[in-house]
PDB file of C-alpha atoms in Angstrom:
ATOM      1  CA  MET B   1      11.959 -10.703 -24.230  1.00 48.00           C
ATOM      2  CA  SER B   2      10.326  -7.529 -25.585  1.00 52.00           C
ATOM      3  CA  ASN B   3      11.815  -4.168 -26.399  1.00 56.00           C
ATOM      4  CA  ARG B   4      10.180  -2.294 -23.625  1.00 54.00           C
ATOM      5  CA  SER B   5      11.556  -4.602 -20.899  1.00 51.00           C
ATOM      6  CA  GLN B   6      14.852  -5.145 -22.506  1.00 61.00           C
ATOM      7  CA  PHE B   7      16.956  -2.984 -19.996  1.00 63.00           C
ATOM      8  CA  VAL B   8      14.548  -3.069 -17.076  1.00 62.00           C
ATOM      9  CA  PRO B   9      14.207  -6.039 -14.769  1.00 64.00           C
ATOM     10  CA  SER B  10      11.374  -8.460 -15.427  1.00 64.00           C
ATOM     11  CA  TRP B  11       9.983  -8.002 -11.675  1.00 60.00           C
ATOM     12  CA  LEU B  12       9.585  -4.269 -12.515  1.00 59.00           C
ATOM     13  CA  VAL B  13       7.724  -4.578 -15.867  1.00 59.00           C
ATOM     14  CA  PRO B  14       5.462  -7.560 -16.067  1.00 56.00           C
ATOM     15  CA  GLU B  15       4.766  -9.107 -19.397  1.00 60.00           C
ATOM     16  CA  ALA B  16       0.887  -9.490 -19.033  1.00 53.00           C
ATOM     17  CA  ALA B  17      -1.069  -6.368 -20.152  1.00 52.00           C
ATOM     18  CA  GLY B  18      -3.299  -6.761 -17.054  1.00 59.00           C
ATOM     19  CA  ASP B  19      -0.304  -5.766 -14.987  1.00 72.00           C
ATOM     20  CA  LEU B  20      -0.095  -2.239 -15.988  1.00 75.00           C
ATOM     21  CA  PRO B  21      -1.363  -0.843 -12.647  1.00 77.00           C
ATOM     22  CA  LEU B  22       1.067  -2.934 -10.965  1.00 77.00           C
ATOM     23  CA  THR B  23       3.921  -1.439 -13.408  1.00 79.00           C
ATOM     24  CA  VAL B  24       2.724   2.148 -12.805  1.00 83.00           C
ATOM     25  CA  SER B  25       2.644   1.678  -9.247  1.00 83.00           C
ATOM     26  CA  ARG B  26       6.202   0.409  -9.045  1.00 85.00           C
ATOM     27  CA  LEU B  27       7.791   2.838 -11.324  1.00 88.00           C
ATOM     28  CA  SER B  28       6.179   5.577  -9.437  1.00 89.00           C
ATOM     29  CA  LEU B  29       7.580   4.320  -6.090  1.00 89.00           C
ATOM     30  CA  LEU B  30      11.006   4.054  -7.568  1.00 92.00           C
ATOM     31  CA  ALA B  31      10.380   7.709  -8.703  1.00 93.00           C
ATOM     32  CA  LEU B  32       9.369   8.891  -5.590  1.00 89.00           C
ATOM     33  CA  ALA B  33      12.423   7.093  -3.794  1.00 91.00           C
ATOM     34  CA  ALA B  34      14.787   8.746  -6.288  1.00 94.00           C
ATOM     35  CA  ALA B  35      13.303  12.137  -5.622  1.00 93.00           C
ATOM     36  CA  PHE B  36      13.673  11.685  -1.984  1.00 89.00           C
ATOM     37  CA  ALA B  37      17.401  10.802  -2.326  1.00 93.00           C
ATOM     38  CA  VAL B  38      18.029  13.634  -4.415  1.00 95.00           C
ATOM     39  CA  GLY B  39      16.570  15.822  -1.950  1.00 92.00           C
ATOM     40  CA  TYR B  40      18.294  14.284   0.831  1.00 90.00           C
ATOM     41  CA  GLY B  41      21.693  14.703  -1.156  1.00 93.00           C
ATOM     42  CA  ALA B  42      20.976  18.182  -1.775  1.00 95.00           C
ATOM     43  CA  GLY B  43      20.526  19.030   1.900  1.00 93.00           C
ATOM     44  CA  PHE B  44      16.875  19.263   1.828  1.00 90.00           C
ATOM     45  CA  ALA B  45      15.194  18.483   5.186  1.00 89.00           C
ATOM     46  CA  VAL B  46      11.726  18.159   6.054  1.00 87.00           C
ATOM     47  CA  PRO B  47      11.033  19.304   9.571  1.00 91.00           C
ATOM     48  CA  LEU B  48       9.684  16.729  11.978  1.00 93.00           C
ATOM     49  CA  GLU B  49       6.405  18.232  12.706  1.00 93.00           C
ATOM     50  CA  VAL B  50       5.680  18.028   8.943  1.00 91.00           C
ATOM     51  CA  GLN B  51       6.574  14.554   8.648  1.00 89.00           C
ATOM     52  CA  ALA B  52       4.426  13.768  11.697  1.00 91.00           C
ATOM     53  CA  GLY B  53       1.532  15.517  10.150  1.00 90.00           C
ATOM     54  CA  VAL B  54       1.820  13.626   6.828  1.00 87.00           C
ATOM     55  CA  TYR B  55       2.075  10.446   8.705  1.00 88.00           C
ATOM     56  CA  LEU B  56      -0.998  10.856  10.728  1.00 86.00           C
ATOM     57  CA  LEU B  57      -3.196  12.228   7.910  1.00 85.00           C
ATOM     58  CA  GLY B  58      -2.284   9.157   5.844  1.00 80.00           C
ATOM     59  CA  MET B  59      -3.128   7.010   8.836  1.00 80.00           C
ATOM     60  CA  VAL B  60      -6.268   8.442   9.781  1.00 78.00           C
ATOM     61  CA  ALA B  61      -7.620   9.352   6.386  1.00 76.00           C
ATOM     62  CA  MET B  62      -6.573   6.371   4.225  1.00 73.00           C
ATOM     63  CA  ASN B  63      -5.526   3.308   6.597  1.00 73.00           C
ATOM     64  CA  LEU B  64      -8.109   3.479   9.304  1.00 72.00           C
ATOM     65  CA  PRO B  65     -11.145   3.731   6.983  1.00 71.00           C
ATOM     66  CA  HIS B  66      -9.597   0.836   4.786  1.00 70.00           C
ATOM     67  CA  GLY B  67      -9.011  -1.482   7.493  1.00 71.00           C
ATOM     68  CA  GLY B  68     -12.254  -0.844   9.108  1.00 73.00           C
ATOM     69  CA  TYR B  69     -14.081  -1.919   5.827  1.00 75.00           C
ATOM     70  CA  GLU B  70     -12.088  -5.096   5.597  1.00 74.00           C
ATOM     71  CA  HIS B  71     -12.985  -6.098   9.136  1.00 72.00           C
ATOM     72  CA  PHE B  72     -16.703  -5.279   8.067  1.00 74.00           C
ATOM     73  CA  GLU B  73     -16.494  -7.495   4.745  1.00 76.00           C
ATOM     74  CA  ASN B  74     -14.870 -10.283   6.692  1.00 71.00           C
ATOM     75  CA  LEU B  75     -17.545 -10.378   9.250  1.00 71.00           C
ATOM     76  CA  ARG B  76     -20.331  -9.990   6.903  1.00 75.00           C
ATOM     77  CA  ARG B  77     -19.086 -13.055   4.613  1.00 74.00           C
ATOM     78  CA  ARG B  78     -18.698 -15.303   7.570  1.00 71.00           C
ATOM     79  CA  ALA B  79     -20.815 -17.637   9.585  1.00 71.00           C
ATOM     80  CA  ALA B  80     -22.743 -16.357  12.405  1.00 70.00           C
ATOM     81  CA  SER B  81     -20.677 -18.693  14.615  1.00 71.00           C
ATOM     82  CA  PHE B  82     -17.522 -17.510  13.457  1.00 75.00           C
ATOM     83  CA  GLN B  83     -18.306 -13.859  13.959  1.00 71.00           C
ATOM     84  CA  GLY B  84     -18.373 -13.871  17.807  1.00 75.00           C
ATOM     85  CA  LYS B  85     -14.836 -15.454  17.565  1.00 79.00           C
ATOM     86  CA  TYR B  86     -13.534 -12.860  15.171  1.00 73.00           C
ATOM     87  CA  ILE B  87     -14.735 -10.094  17.374  1.00 73.00           C
ATOM     88  CA  VAL B  88     -12.845 -11.501  20.381  1.00 79.00           C
ATOM     89  CA  ALA B  89      -9.748 -12.213  18.468  1.00 78.00           C
ATOM     90  CA  ILE B  90      -9.282  -8.563  16.817  1.00 72.00           C
ATOM     91  CA  ARG B  91      -9.733  -7.162  20.361  1.00 76.00           C
ATOM     92  CA  LEU B  92      -7.011  -9.350  21.931  1.00 68.00           C
TER      93      LEU B  92
END
């Protein structure tokens, strides 16, 4: 075990150098969760309207275009016989 991950679980800090983005993502998520826990413990509350606004912005600005692109790429790489079935399947 390396010195850098001696006190950190192995699932959190992978040994492969190529996993740096994954490690940074996991650590960022843990830091964000800790910040929210501290804020909650201190009595800080975000109004429901603000929570809904952030949620809707995230859904519209990030998730919908990403999902649309995935559907487009999936159709583009498939054979023509599959494309019609795929379009029907995602509409059901």
